[in-house]
XYZ file of C-alpha atoms in Angstrom:
81
model
C -33.761 -82.849 -72.472
C -33.479 -81.301 -75.912
C -32.307 -77.966 -74.501
C -29.734 -79.745 -72.358
C -28.420 -81.629 -75.400
C -28.154 -78.335 -77.295
C -26.222 -76.741 -74.404
C -23.860 -79.701 -74.255
C -23.326 -79.513 -78.018
C -22.533 -75.786 -77.807
C -20.159 -76.436 -74.917
C -18.324 -79.039 -76.997
C -18.011 -76.620 -79.921
C -16.697 -73.877 -77.628
C -14.196 -76.300 -76.069
C -13.036 -77.433 -79.521
C -12.561 -73.829 -80.635
C -10.528 -73.153 -77.501
C -8.344 -76.181 -78.197
C -7.827 -74.972 -81.747
C -6.720 -71.520 -80.563
C -4.426 -73.062 -77.964
C -2.878 -75.323 -80.611
C -2.183 -72.351 -82.855
C -0.600 -70.431 -79.987
C 1.611 -73.410 -79.108
C 2.674 -73.742 -82.750
C 3.607 -70.058 -82.878
C 5.530 -70.386 -79.617
C 7.428 -73.406 -80.916
C 8.336 -71.476 -84.068
C 9.737 -68.612 -81.989
C 11.630 -70.933 -79.644
C 13.084 -72.976 -82.522
C 14.678 -69.815 -83.907
C 16.615 -69.230 -80.691
C 17.934 -72.065 -78.504
C 18.387 -69.589 -75.650
C 14.646 -68.923 -75.708
C 13.947 -72.485 -74.601
C 16.401 -72.162 -71.731
C 14.829 -68.860 -70.680
C 11.369 -70.433 -70.798
C 12.624 -73.302 -68.664
C 14.062 -70.885 -66.105
C 10.781 -68.984 -66.077
C 8.956 -72.247 -65.380
C 11.358 -73.053 -62.542
C 10.723 -69.616 -61.088
C 6.979 -70.200 -61.209
C 7.310 -73.628 -59.607
C 9.583 -72.335 -56.858
C 6.996 -69.708 -55.917
C 4.617 -72.545 -55.082
C 5.124 -74.911 -52.195
C 6.192 -77.908 -54.238
C 8.806 -80.231 -52.854
C 10.012 -81.843 -56.085
C 11.569 -80.145 -59.091
C 12.754 -82.239 -62.015
C 15.870 -80.734 -63.531
C 16.544 -82.203 -66.986
C 20.086 -82.333 -68.285
C 20.980 -82.610 -71.960
C 22.249 -86.084 -72.854
C 25.288 -84.678 -74.689
C 26.348 -82.926 -71.484
C 26.112 -86.165 -69.515
C 27.979 -88.151 -72.189
C 30.846 -85.666 -72.316
C 30.978 -85.661 -68.519
C 31.081 -89.465 -68.379
C 33.894 -89.592 -70.964
C 36.089 -87.928 -68.368
C 35.772 -91.006 -66.169
C 37.552 -94.189 -67.163
C 35.652 -97.199 -65.940
C 38.132 -99.770 -64.642
C 37.118 -103.169 -63.298
C 37.721 -103.674 -59.600
C 40.073 -106.462 -58.669
């Protein structure tokens, strides 16, 4: 029982170290992407490419709100009579 507890404790430490490394990598990636707006778009397209290679049936395609707002401004909403 004591050996099993020690193994579980080591596993938790290893998992925590992995999370820490992953967090650092994500922070570095966000720093790179924040320097170039096109980088985020390229990453998104890369993700779409990866998803499309799988046999998924649903892809969520986010649109920027400012694009939708400017599109909707082109339509005048008139009440129906």
